[in-house]
Tab-separated table of C-alpha atoms and ligand atoms in Angstrom:
chain	number	residue	atom	x	y	z
A	6	MET	CA	-0.040	0.026	-0.042
A	7	THR	CA	1.430	3.387	-0.978
A	8	GLU	CA	1.802	6.203	1.579
A	9	ARG	CA	-0.875	8.103	-0.238
A	10	ALA	CA	-3.357	5.343	-0.074
A	11	ARG	CA	-2.557	4.768	3.585
A	12	LEU	CA	-3.139	8.531	4.329
A	13	THR	CA	-6.223	8.717	2.275
A	14	ASP	CA	-7.803	5.657	3.961
A	15	SER	CA	-7.158	6.874	7.552
A	16	PHE	CA	-8.442	10.409	6.575
A	17	LEU	CA	-11.543	8.835	5.073
A	18	GLU	CA	-12.138	6.880	8.322
A	19	ILE	CA	-12.343	10.085	10.301
A	20	VAL	CA	-14.779	11.602	7.655
A	21	THR	CA	-16.898	8.446	7.442
A	22	ARG	CA	-17.334	8.331	11.194
A	23	ARG	CA	-18.558	11.925	11.042
A	24	ASN	CA	-20.758	11.511	7.961
A	25	ALA	CA	-21.979	7.864	8.120
A	26	GLY	CA	-24.213	6.845	5.220
A	27	GLN	CA	-23.557	10.086	3.261
A	28	ASP	CA	-22.227	8.209	0.193
A	29	GLU	CA	-22.238	10.946	-2.423
A	30	PHE	CA	-20.461	13.236	0.041
A	31	LEU	CA	-17.805	10.614	0.921
A	32	GLN	CA	-17.244	9.833	-2.791
A	33	ALA	CA	-16.559	13.419	-3.508
A	34	VAL	CA	-14.227	13.802	-0.429
A	35	ARG	CA	-12.391	10.611	-1.372
A	36	ASP	CA	-11.835	11.845	-4.956
A	37	VAL	CA	-10.120	15.049	-3.856
A	38	ALA	CA	-8.326	13.629	-0.763
A	39	GLU	CA	-6.438	11.083	-3.029
A	40	ASP	CA	-4.929	13.931	-4.945
A	41	VAL	CA	-4.216	16.448	-2.175
A	42	ILE	CA	-3.452	14.387	0.879
A	43	THR	CA	0.316	14.170	0.240
A	44	VAL	CA	0.264	17.848	-0.870
A	45	GLU	CA	-1.170	18.865	2.527
A	46	LYS	CA	1.156	16.469	4.485
A	47	ASN	CA	4.268	17.891	2.725
A	48	ASN	CA	3.362	21.551	3.589
A	49	PRO	CA	3.733	22.101	7.404
A	50	LYS	CA	1.470	25.090	7.439
A	51	TRP	CA	-1.278	23.476	5.754
A	52	ALA	CA	-0.878	20.298	7.768
A	53	GLN	CA	-0.882	22.195	10.898
A	54	ALA	CA	-4.014	24.005	9.814
A	55	LYS	CA	-5.798	20.678	9.001
A	56	VAL	CA	-7.100	22.322	5.735
A	57	LEU	CA	-8.610	19.200	4.458
A	58	GLU	CA	-10.384	18.211	7.571
A	59	ARG	CA	-11.797	21.544	8.063
A	60	LEU	CA	-13.002	21.664	4.392
A	61	THR	CA	-14.969	18.335	5.099
A	62	GLU	CA	-16.975	19.880	7.860
A	63	PRO	CA	-19.328	22.561	6.599
A	64	ASP	CA	-19.146	26.082	8.280
A	65	ARG	CA	-22.959	25.731	8.751
A	66	LEU	CA	-25.573	23.360	7.607
A	67	ILE	CA	-28.929	25.244	7.752
A	68	ARG	CA	-32.125	23.309	7.611
A	69	PHE	CA	-35.634	24.632	7.579
A	70	ARG	CA	-39.268	23.629	7.000
A	71	VAL	CA	-41.060	25.154	3.893
A	72	THR	CA	-44.869	25.272	4.292
A	73	TRP	CA	-46.995	26.120	1.292
A	74	MET	CA	-50.503	25.646	-0.084
A	75	ASP	CA	-51.210	23.693	-3.392
A	76	GLU	CA	-53.930	24.358	-6.077
A	77	ALA	CA	-56.398	22.160	-4.187
A	78	GLY	CA	-55.919	23.996	-0.957
A	79	VAL	CA	-54.013	21.306	0.716
A	80	MET	CA	-51.032	22.118	2.980
A	81	GLN	CA	-47.764	20.836	1.644
A	82	ILE	CA	-44.480	20.463	3.782
A	83	ASN	CA	-41.185	20.397	2.302
A	84	ARG	CA	-37.421	20.507	3.594
A	85	GLY	CA	-35.093	23.249	2.575
A	86	TRP	CA	-31.378	23.325	3.205
A	87	ARG	CA	-28.381	25.515	2.645
A	88	VAL	CA	-24.992	24.108	3.144
A	89	GLN	CA	-22.446	27.068	3.577
A	90	MET	CA	-19.147	25.061	3.187
A	91	SER	CA	-16.462	27.446	3.085
A	92	ASN	CA	-16.168	31.360	2.843
A	93	ALA	CA	-12.313	31.318	3.071
A	94	ILE	CA	-11.829	33.123	-0.333
A	95	GLY	CA	-15.045	34.985	-0.659
A	96	PRO	CA	-18.816	34.952	0.262
A	97	TYR	CA	-20.496	31.604	0.149
A	98	LYS	CA	-21.623	30.947	-3.547
A	99	GLY	CA	-23.478	28.042	-5.204
A	100	GLY	CA	-26.791	27.033	-6.657
A	101	LEU	CA	-30.135	25.832	-5.351
A	102	ARG	CA	-31.491	22.530	-6.508
A	103	PHE	CA	-35.247	21.494	-6.282
A	104	HIS	CA	-35.523	17.729	-6.779
A	105	PRO	CA	-36.994	14.871	-4.737
A	106	GLY	CA	-33.456	13.330	-4.372
A	107	VAL	CA	-32.037	16.282	-2.662
A	108	ASN	CA	-30.750	15.434	0.763
A	109	PRO	CA	-27.849	16.593	3.047
A	110	SER	CA	-25.395	14.181	1.475
A	111	VAL	CA	-26.158	15.255	-1.973
A	112	LEU	CA	-25.986	18.995	-0.948
A	113	LYS	CA	-22.772	18.425	0.978
A	114	PHE	CA	-21.025	16.856	-1.946
A	115	LEU	CA	-22.176	19.609	-4.255
A	116	ALA	CA	-21.093	22.266	-1.644
A	117	PHE	CA	-17.772	20.564	-1.270
A	118	GLU	CA	-17.249	20.453	-5.093
A	119	GLN	CA	-18.288	24.028	-5.391
A	120	VAL	CA	-15.482	25.159	-2.851
A	121	PHE	CA	-12.864	23.756	-5.289
A	122	LYS	CA	-14.646	24.888	-8.500
A	123	ASN	CA	-15.076	28.320	-7.335
A	124	ALA	CA	-11.387	28.562	-6.193
A	125	LEU	CA	-10.345	27.371	-9.810
A	126	THR	CA	-12.140	30.294	-11.350
A	127	GLY	CA	-9.708	32.697	-9.847
A	128	LEU	CA	-12.455	34.858	-8.558
A	129	PRO	CA	-13.255	35.593	-4.961
A	130	LEU	CA	-15.948	33.048	-4.393
A	131	GLY	CA	-16.513	30.714	-1.410
A	132	GLY	CA	-18.580	27.621	-1.736
A	133	ALA	CA	-22.147	26.599	-0.748
A	134	LYS	CA	-25.227	24.629	-2.114
A	135	GLY	CA	-28.823	24.422	-1.140
A	136	GLY	CA	-32.247	23.349	-2.251
A	137	SER	CA	-35.242	21.408	-1.333
A	138	ASP	CA	-36.686	17.965	-1.785
A	139	PHE	CA	-39.658	19.823	-3.636
A	140	ASP	CA	-40.524	18.086	-6.860
A	141	PRO	CA	-41.822	20.712	-9.387
A	142	ARG	CA	-42.826	17.971	-11.831
A	143	GLY	CA	-46.667	17.976	-12.313
A	144	ARG	CA	-46.925	21.340	-10.323
A	145	SER	CA	-48.631	24.308	-11.955
A	146	ASP	CA	-46.650	27.565	-12.365
A	147	ALA	CA	-48.640	29.187	-9.579
A	148	GLU	CA	-47.650	26.389	-7.228
A	149	ILE	CA	-43.960	26.567	-8.092
A	150	MET	CA	-44.046	30.378	-7.538
A	151	ARG	CA	-45.776	29.841	-4.152
A	152	PHE	CA	-43.205	27.294	-3.194
A	153	CYS	CA	-40.207	29.700	-4.334
A	154	HIS	CA	-41.818	32.408	-2.144
A	155	ALA	CA	-42.182	30.201	0.843
A	156	PHE	CA	-38.613	28.822	0.550
A	157	MET	CA	-37.031	32.257	0.271
A	158	ALA	CA	-39.220	33.449	3.430
A	159	GLU	CA	-36.831	31.151	5.373
A	160	LEU	CA	-33.744	31.406	3.441
A	161	SER	CA	-33.616	35.180	3.153
A	162	ARG	CA	-32.217	35.550	6.709
A	163	TYR	CA	-29.188	33.482	5.831
A	164	ILE	CA	-27.932	35.253	2.566
A	165	GLY	CA	-26.867	38.696	1.236
A	166	PRO	CA	-24.509	40.061	-1.293
A	167	ASP	CA	-21.681	39.776	1.033
A	168	VAL	CA	-22.726	36.877	2.944
A	169	ASP	CA	-23.968	33.982	0.691
A	170	VAL	CA	-25.258	34.375	-2.984
A	171	PRO	CA	-27.310	31.376	-4.308
A	172	ALA	CA	-28.095	30.857	-7.861
A	173	GLY	CA	-29.895	28.087	-10.010
A	174	ASP	CA	-29.096	24.390	-10.392
A	175	ILE	CA	-31.458	21.674	-11.343
A	176	ASN	CA	-35.051	22.780	-11.800
A	177	VAL	CA	-34.077	26.241	-10.614
A	178	GLY	CA	-33.772	28.335	-13.756
A	179	THR	CA	-34.250	32.221	-14.577
A	180	ARG	CA	-37.959	32.008	-13.863
A	181	GLU	CA	-37.488	30.443	-10.364
A	182	ILE	CA	-34.717	32.906	-9.506
A	183	GLY	CA	-37.116	35.703	-10.397
A	184	TRP	CA	-39.771	34.466	-7.926
A	185	LEU	CA	-36.913	33.874	-5.395
A	186	PHE	CA	-35.409	37.266	-5.881
A	187	GLY	CA	-38.856	38.941	-5.643
A	188	ALA	CA	-39.270	37.357	-2.107
A	189	TYR	CA	-35.762	38.200	-1.068
A	190	LYS	CA	-36.218	41.820	-2.189
A	191	GLN	CA	-39.390	41.922	-0.267
A	192	SER	CA	-38.110	40.584	3.057
A	193	ALA	CA	-34.616	42.409	2.842
A	194	GLY	CA	-36.387	45.681	2.070
A	195	ALA	CA	-33.552	46.462	-0.265
A	196	PHE	CA	-32.473	45.929	-3.770
A	197	HIS	CA	-29.132	44.145	-3.891
A	198	GLY	CA	-27.642	41.273	-5.739
A	199	ALA	CA	-28.042	38.510	-3.152
A	200	LEU	CA	-28.900	35.991	-5.969
A	201	THR	CA	-27.362	35.434	-9.454
A	202	GLY	CA	-28.928	34.047	-12.533
A	203	LYS	CA	-31.421	36.988	-12.361
A	204	GLY	CA	-33.372	38.291	-15.460
A	205	GLU	CA	-31.426	40.980	-17.464
A	206	ALA	CA	-34.211	43.467	-16.424
A	207	PHE	CA	-33.425	43.377	-12.854
A	208	GLY	CA	-29.494	42.897	-12.559
A	209	GLY	CA	-28.948	39.641	-14.300
A	210	SER	CA	-25.747	39.118	-16.385
A	211	ALA	CA	-25.957	38.583	-20.153
A	212	MET	CA	-24.912	35.124	-21.000
A	213	ARG	CA	-25.614	33.601	-17.519
A	214	VAL	CA	-28.086	31.062	-19.067
A	215	GLU	CA	-25.649	29.862	-21.651
A	216	ALA	CA	-22.475	30.083	-19.654
A	217	THR	CA	-22.233	26.647	-18.211
A	218	GLY	CA	-22.717	24.831	-21.559
A	219	TYR	CA	-20.696	27.286	-23.634
A	220	GLY	CA	-18.007	27.321	-21.032
A	221	LEU	CA	-17.765	23.446	-21.096
A	222	ILE	CA	-17.144	23.677	-24.875
A	223	TYR	CA	-14.496	26.529	-24.397
A	224	PHE	CA	-12.676	24.271	-21.924
A	225	VAL	CA	-12.976	21.170	-24.272
A	226	GLN	CA	-11.545	23.396	-27.076
A	227	ALA	CA	-8.645	24.331	-24.796
A	228	MET	CA	-8.095	20.621	-24.097
A	229	LEU	CA	-8.225	19.620	-27.819
A	230	ALA	CA	-5.918	22.522	-28.747
A	231	HIS	CA	-3.445	21.457	-26.158
A	232	ALA	CA	-3.559	17.903	-27.832
A	233	GLY	CA	-3.060	19.477	-31.303
A	234	ARG	CA	-6.717	19.041	-32.282
A	235	MET	CA	-9.715	20.978	-33.224
A	236	LEU	CA	-13.450	20.715	-32.320
A	237	GLU	CA	-14.431	21.193	-35.926
A	238	GLY	CA	-15.444	17.821	-37.495
A	239	GLN	CA	-15.551	15.983	-34.184
A	240	ARG	CA	-18.627	13.905	-33.215
A	241	VAL	CA	-19.994	14.472	-29.737
A	242	ALA	CA	-22.444	12.574	-27.500
A	243	ILE	CA	-24.148	14.459	-24.751
A	244	SER	CA	-26.300	13.154	-22.046
A	245	GLY	CA	-29.201	15.358	-20.521
A	246	LYS	CA	-31.614	17.810	-21.990
A	247	GLY	CA	-31.320	20.907	-19.586
A	248	ASN	CA	-29.558	24.007	-19.584
A	249	VAL	CA	-26.044	22.655	-19.564
A	250	ALA	CA	-26.574	19.859	-22.221
A	251	THR	CA	-28.541	21.951	-24.785
A	252	HIS	CA	-26.260	25.016	-24.564
A	253	ALA	CA	-23.123	22.718	-24.945
A	254	ALA	CA	-24.910	21.142	-28.032
A	255	GLU	CA	-25.681	24.641	-29.469
A	256	LYS	CA	-22.112	25.649	-29.168
A	257	VAL	CA	-20.607	22.425	-30.534
A	258	ILE	CA	-22.824	22.984	-33.595
A	259	CYS	CA	-21.676	26.628	-33.995
A	260	GLU	CA	-18.100	25.473	-33.794
A	261	GLY	CA	-18.624	22.911	-36.553
A	262	GLY	CA	-18.787	19.784	-34.530
A	263	THR	CA	-21.546	17.124	-34.771
A	264	VAL	CA	-23.906	16.399	-32.027
A	265	VAL	CA	-25.001	12.606	-32.347
A	266	ALA	CA	-27.061	12.248	-29.131
A	267	LEU	CA	-29.035	14.109	-26.445
A	268	SER	CA	-30.991	12.179	-23.585
A	269	ASP	CA	-33.326	12.453	-20.692
A	270	THR	CA	-34.761	9.800	-18.367
A	271	ALA	CA	-37.186	8.568	-21.202
A	272	GLY	CA	-34.364	7.681	-23.631
A	273	THR	CA	-32.067	9.012	-26.197
A	274	LEU	CA	-32.398	11.123	-29.357
A	275	LEU	CA	-30.029	10.001	-31.968
A	276	ALA	CA	-28.932	11.783	-35.127
A	277	GLU	CA	-26.373	10.007	-37.324
A	278	ASP	CA	-25.643	13.243	-39.304
A	279	GLY	CA	-25.996	15.535	-36.253
A	280	LEU	CA	-28.723	17.392	-34.503
A	281	SER	CA	-29.557	20.713	-36.102
A	282	GLN	CA	-30.013	23.977	-33.997
A	283	GLU	CA	-33.674	23.610	-34.657
A	284	ALA	CA	-33.657	20.162	-32.989
A	285	VAL	CA	-31.874	21.504	-29.963
A	286	HIS	CA	-34.539	24.255	-29.740
A	287	TRP	CA	-37.217	21.635	-29.860
A	288	VAL	CA	-35.593	19.794	-26.913
A	289	GLN	CA	-35.262	23.173	-24.986
A	290	ALA	CA	-39.142	23.890	-25.607
A	291	ARG	CA	-40.043	20.341	-24.417
A	292	LYS	CA	-37.928	20.665	-21.317
A	293	ALA	CA	-39.465	24.142	-20.656
A	294	ALA	CA	-42.924	22.580	-21.042
A	295	GLY	CA	-42.061	19.883	-18.577
A	296	GLU	CA	-42.338	17.172	-21.361
A	297	ASP	CA	-39.975	14.375	-22.201
A	298	ILE	CA	-38.121	14.155	-25.634
A	299	ALA	CA	-40.016	10.969	-26.845
A	300	GLY	CA	-41.569	11.289	-30.333
A	301	PRO	CA	-39.625	14.188	-32.058
A	302	PRO	CA	-41.313	15.602	-35.250
A	303	ARG	CA	-40.310	13.800	-38.392
A	304	ARG	CA	-38.779	17.013	-40.108
A	305	LEU	CA	-36.065	17.105	-37.414
A	306	GLY	CA	-34.677	13.711	-38.830
A	307	LEU	CA	-34.084	12.211	-35.251
A	308	SER	CA	-34.592	8.821	-33.885
A	309	PHE	CA	-35.696	8.256	-30.373
A	310	VAL	CA	-34.668	5.132	-28.680
A	311	GLU	CA	-36.644	4.402	-25.367
A	312	ALA	CA	-34.744	3.803	-22.180
A	313	ALA	CA	-31.380	3.978	-24.002
A	314	LEU	CA	-28.319	5.884	-22.958
A	315	PRO	CA	-26.545	8.271	-25.314
A	316	TRP	CA	-23.234	6.301	-24.956
A	317	GLY	CA	-24.515	3.637	-27.245
A	318	ALA	CA	-24.475	6.094	-30.249
A	319	ALA	CA	-22.405	4.782	-33.155
A	320	GLU	CA	-18.849	6.429	-33.358
A	321	TYR	CA	-18.201	9.543	-31.361
A	322	ASP	CA	-14.982	11.414	-30.388
A	323	ILE	CA	-16.214	13.262	-27.340
A	324	ALA	CA	-18.453	12.238	-24.470
A	325	LEU	CA	-20.182	15.076	-22.351
A	326	PRO	CA	-22.141	13.727	-19.346
A	327	CYS	CA	-24.403	16.769	-18.630
A	328	ALA	CA	-27.451	15.275	-16.631
A	329	THR	CA	-26.685	14.512	-12.917
A	330	GLN	CA	-24.560	12.895	-10.471
A	331	ASN	CA	-23.549	9.297	-10.798
A	332	GLU	CA	-25.352	9.037	-14.069
A	333	VAL	CA	-22.415	7.056	-15.558
A	334	ASP	CA	-21.713	3.541	-14.218
A	335	ALA	CA	-18.738	1.387	-15.041
A	336	ALA	CA	-20.468	-0.410	-17.835
A	337	ALA	CA	-21.354	2.892	-19.471
A	338	ALA	CA	-17.835	4.114	-18.998
A	339	LYS	CA	-16.544	0.912	-20.841
A	340	GLN	CA	-19.063	1.690	-23.697
A	341	ILE	CA	-17.675	5.277	-23.833
A	342	THR	CA	-14.052	3.928	-24.280
A	343	ASP	CA	-15.193	1.224	-26.523
A	344	SER	CA	-16.742	3.749	-28.780
A	345	GLY	CA	-13.236	5.123	-29.499
A	346	ALA	CA	-13.852	8.464	-27.613
A	347	ILE	CA	-10.830	10.232	-27.061
A	348	LEU	CA	-12.056	12.951	-24.544
A	349	LEU	CA	-14.664	13.038	-21.746
A	350	ALA	CA	-15.595	16.286	-20.084
A	351	GLU	CA	-18.069	16.616	-17.242
A	352	GLY	CA	-20.938	19.175	-17.638
A	353	ALA	CA	-22.834	17.805	-14.645
A	354	ASN	CA	-21.381	17.614	-11.128
A	355	MET	CA	-19.703	14.374	-10.311
A	356	PRO	CA	-21.661	12.416	-13.067
A	357	LEU	CA	-19.171	9.350	-12.895
A	358	GLN	CA	-19.653	6.539	-10.349
A	359	ALA	CA	-16.438	5.678	-8.630
A	360	GLY	CA	-16.167	2.602	-10.884
A	361	ALA	CA	-16.530	4.509	-13.998
A	362	LEU	CA	-13.926	7.122	-12.960
A	363	ALA	CA	-11.458	4.464	-12.158
A	364	HIS	CA	-12.043	2.743	-15.504
A	365	LEU	CA	-11.675	6.166	-17.355
A	366	ARG	CA	-8.531	7.165	-15.516
A	367	ASP	CA	-6.955	3.858	-16.375
A	368	SER	CA	-8.074	3.993	-20.065
A	369	GLY	CA	-6.024	7.162	-20.737
A	370	ILE	CA	-8.921	8.947	-22.226
A	371	ASN	CA	-8.440	12.860	-21.845
A	372	TYR	CA	-10.766	13.380	-18.896
A	373	ALA	CA	-11.947	16.722	-17.411
A	374	PRO	CA	-13.635	16.872	-14.033
A	375	GLY	CA	-16.779	19.112	-13.741
A	376	LYS	CA	-15.095	21.432	-11.172
A	377	ALA	CA	-12.916	22.553	-13.969
A	378	SER	CA	-15.037	22.041	-17.188
A	379	ASN	CA	-18.412	23.165	-15.815
A	380	ALA	CA	-17.150	26.213	-13.764
A	381	GLY	CA	-18.295	28.543	-16.434
A	382	GLY	CA	-21.783	29.085	-14.919
A	383	VAL	CA	-20.472	30.103	-11.586
A	384	ALA	CA	-17.725	32.297	-13.013
A	385	ILE	CA	-20.332	34.414	-14.898
A	386	SER	CA	-22.316	34.377	-11.537
A	387	GLY	CA	-19.166	35.944	-10.225
A	388	LEU	CA	-19.150	38.453	-13.034
A	389	GLU	CA	-22.876	39.312	-12.297
A	390	MET	CA	-21.882	39.841	-8.631
A	391	SER	CA	-19.435	42.389	-9.786
A	392	GLN	CA	-21.751	43.987	-12.498
A	393	ASN	CA	-24.277	44.441	-9.485
A	394	ALA	CA	-21.813	45.978	-7.168
A	395	HIS	CA	-20.742	48.412	-9.812
A	396	ARG	CA	-24.297	48.991	-11.035
A	397	ARG	CA	-23.308	48.395	-14.523
A	398	PHE	CA	-24.347	45.940	-17.259
A	399	ALA	CA	-21.782	44.314	-19.631
A	400	SER	CA	-22.775	43.265	-23.132
A	401	ALA	CA	-23.208	39.622	-24.300
A	402	ALA	CA	-20.104	40.056	-26.444
A	403	GLU	CA	-18.055	41.267	-23.438
A	404	ILE	CA	-19.222	38.502	-21.185
A	405	ASP	CA	-18.697	35.866	-23.904
A	406	ALA	CA	-15.101	37.050	-24.388
A	407	GLU	CA	-14.546	37.001	-20.558
A	408	LEU	CA	-16.087	33.510	-20.269
A	409	LYS	CA	-13.586	32.180	-23.098
A	410	THR	CA	-10.689	33.754	-21.095
A	411	LEU	CA	-11.935	32.436	-17.626
A	412	MET	CA	-12.163	28.925	-19.006
A	413	GLN	CA	-8.743	29.231	-20.837
A	414	ASP	CA	-7.237	30.463	-17.572
A	415	ILE	CA	-8.742	27.465	-15.634
A	416	HIS	CA	-7.129	25.219	-18.226
A	417	GLN	CA	-3.910	26.896	-17.865
A	418	ARG	CA	-3.883	26.735	-14.012
A	419	ILE	CA	-4.248	22.921	-14.398
A	420	LEU	CA	-1.467	22.866	-16.876
A	421	ASP	CA	0.797	24.866	-14.593
A	422	GLU	CA	-0.016	22.583	-11.789
A	423	GLU	CA	0.703	19.503	-13.908
A	424	GLY	CA	4.016	20.905	-15.289
A	425	GLY	CA	2.850	20.937	-18.815
A	426	GLY	CA	3.763	17.915	-21.064
A	427	THR	CA	1.273	16.269	-23.277
A	428	ARG	CA	-0.449	13.763	-20.885
A	429	ILE	CA	-2.273	15.865	-18.512
A	430	ASP	CA	-4.133	14.483	-15.410
A	431	TYR	CA	-6.828	17.153	-15.389
A	432	ALA	CA	-8.463	15.729	-12.247
A	433	ARG	CA	-5.393	15.897	-10.195
A	434	GLY	CA	-4.392	19.380	-11.522
A	435	ALA	CA	-7.782	20.767	-10.782
A	436	ASN	CA	-7.992	19.343	-7.223
A	437	VAL	CA	-4.480	20.475	-6.226
A	438	ALA	CA	-4.568	23.894	-7.931
A	439	ALA	CA	-7.903	24.649	-6.242
A	440	TYR	CA	-6.800	23.230	-2.693
A	441	ARG	CA	-3.702	25.433	-2.794
A	442	ARG	CA	-5.758	28.499	-3.256
A	443	VAL	CA	-8.035	27.653	-0.367
A	444	ALA	CA	-5.355	26.315	1.836
A	445	ASP	CA	-3.318	29.478	1.600
A	446	ALA	CA	-6.302	31.530	2.582
A	447	LEU	CA	-7.411	29.237	5.390
A	448	SER	CA	-3.934	28.702	6.921
A	449	ALA	CA	-3.348	32.413	7.079
A	450	MET	CA	-6.551	32.987	9.167
A	451	GLY	CA	-5.544	30.817	12.228
A	452	ALA	CA	-8.141	28.792	14.238
A	453	VAL	CA	-11.442	29.864	12.491
B	509	LIG	N1	-25.292	25.377	-9.944
B	509	LIG	C1	-24.109	25.847	-10.785
B	509	LIG	C2	-22.970	25.105	-10.408
B	509	LIG	O1	-22.989	23.956	-10.256
B	509	LIG	C3	-23.954	27.398	-10.550
B	509	LIG	C4	-23.788	28.005	-9.208
B	509	LIG	C5	-23.690	29.511	-9.229
B	509	LIG	O2	-23.765	30.115	-10.234
B	509	LIG	O3	-23.579	30.091	-8.092
B	509	LIG	O4	-21.672	25.641	-10.470
């Protein structure tokens, strides 16, 4: 057993004791600990500050009841949470997710990842995540609005532009942020940017909606360029049909690539010759209407395969899991490498199960972890915060150019960490570069 494995195991023992049964959280912690444990051990300041142990214990985990009334006049009770993980380098920052699968383990893993992702952007952003077990599926617009207002009635006392700045995540888009912001503004009695992802009419940034998906593709382009390749002419399989997946698809098509698949829980849309922008817009409209992607109109030239995953598509070079955590198991990872894919970049947060990650890391595929490749969304949230603070609005062209630079800078930070060369361990580079930034800050502050 290597020293690294021994140190990781004994560290994980402590974290497991404190967080028994929180599998997603423990999975995310192990993934980072394996890469940074010896870095910490070899730096007396960081070791003495117990940075990793501190980062695995949230600053605060807030839980509250959300009570709201449905269309039928029946009282509904949900749970709401905010995990404020670390504000070592800036105000707490991270999205809100509304999904029946939301629980403390999922939110703690997401908040932990967010600390590292936000540090990688180079912006002054701490890490947090929140949400509710509320399921918006089958709910009317009025019910979702009432839920958002009830949720914010509780959350508002814990957030603020210099304290904690939530944004969207799964099932929380521009519309929900509008409702949440309305309730926040009312309870705070002030107009300030305590949320990002707002509509452009009230302080939102241009390009925030597109940022995660477009940023993912800018990161992939940086990886390809480093390997002496281009996106043009590459075939790309994408899982998911949400904000990240469809904007990534849109950007791939703009850049001359071919999107061969998009998917949802009902199945996969396949297009041998590539999806058109019109097909992507059709998927976006179905998602907005709360419908699945089965039965595409004939004119779009797509086939729909029920219950299939996108990884079974014929011949693709790039795989982009953009749906949700742990969506790719070891068998799917094997399917991806068997397809001949040369690159996998995560649009979702932790979409690979541990077995899938091990397979991909062994296979030698060029692999980018979400904390690097999907950081474009939170990076533009960071720019939204500074636009709000300066009471200015930057144009879409300006923000798009900044997004591209931010993603290239993240890529460069990883290269610098890994010492260049052709075979880059992006996962290690991202974990260590982010850790260094937070560790420097934390260890300078003493016992806080
Ligand atoms: N939910 C997004 C993420 O996973 C964005 C968070 C934000 O903009 O604060 O990074």
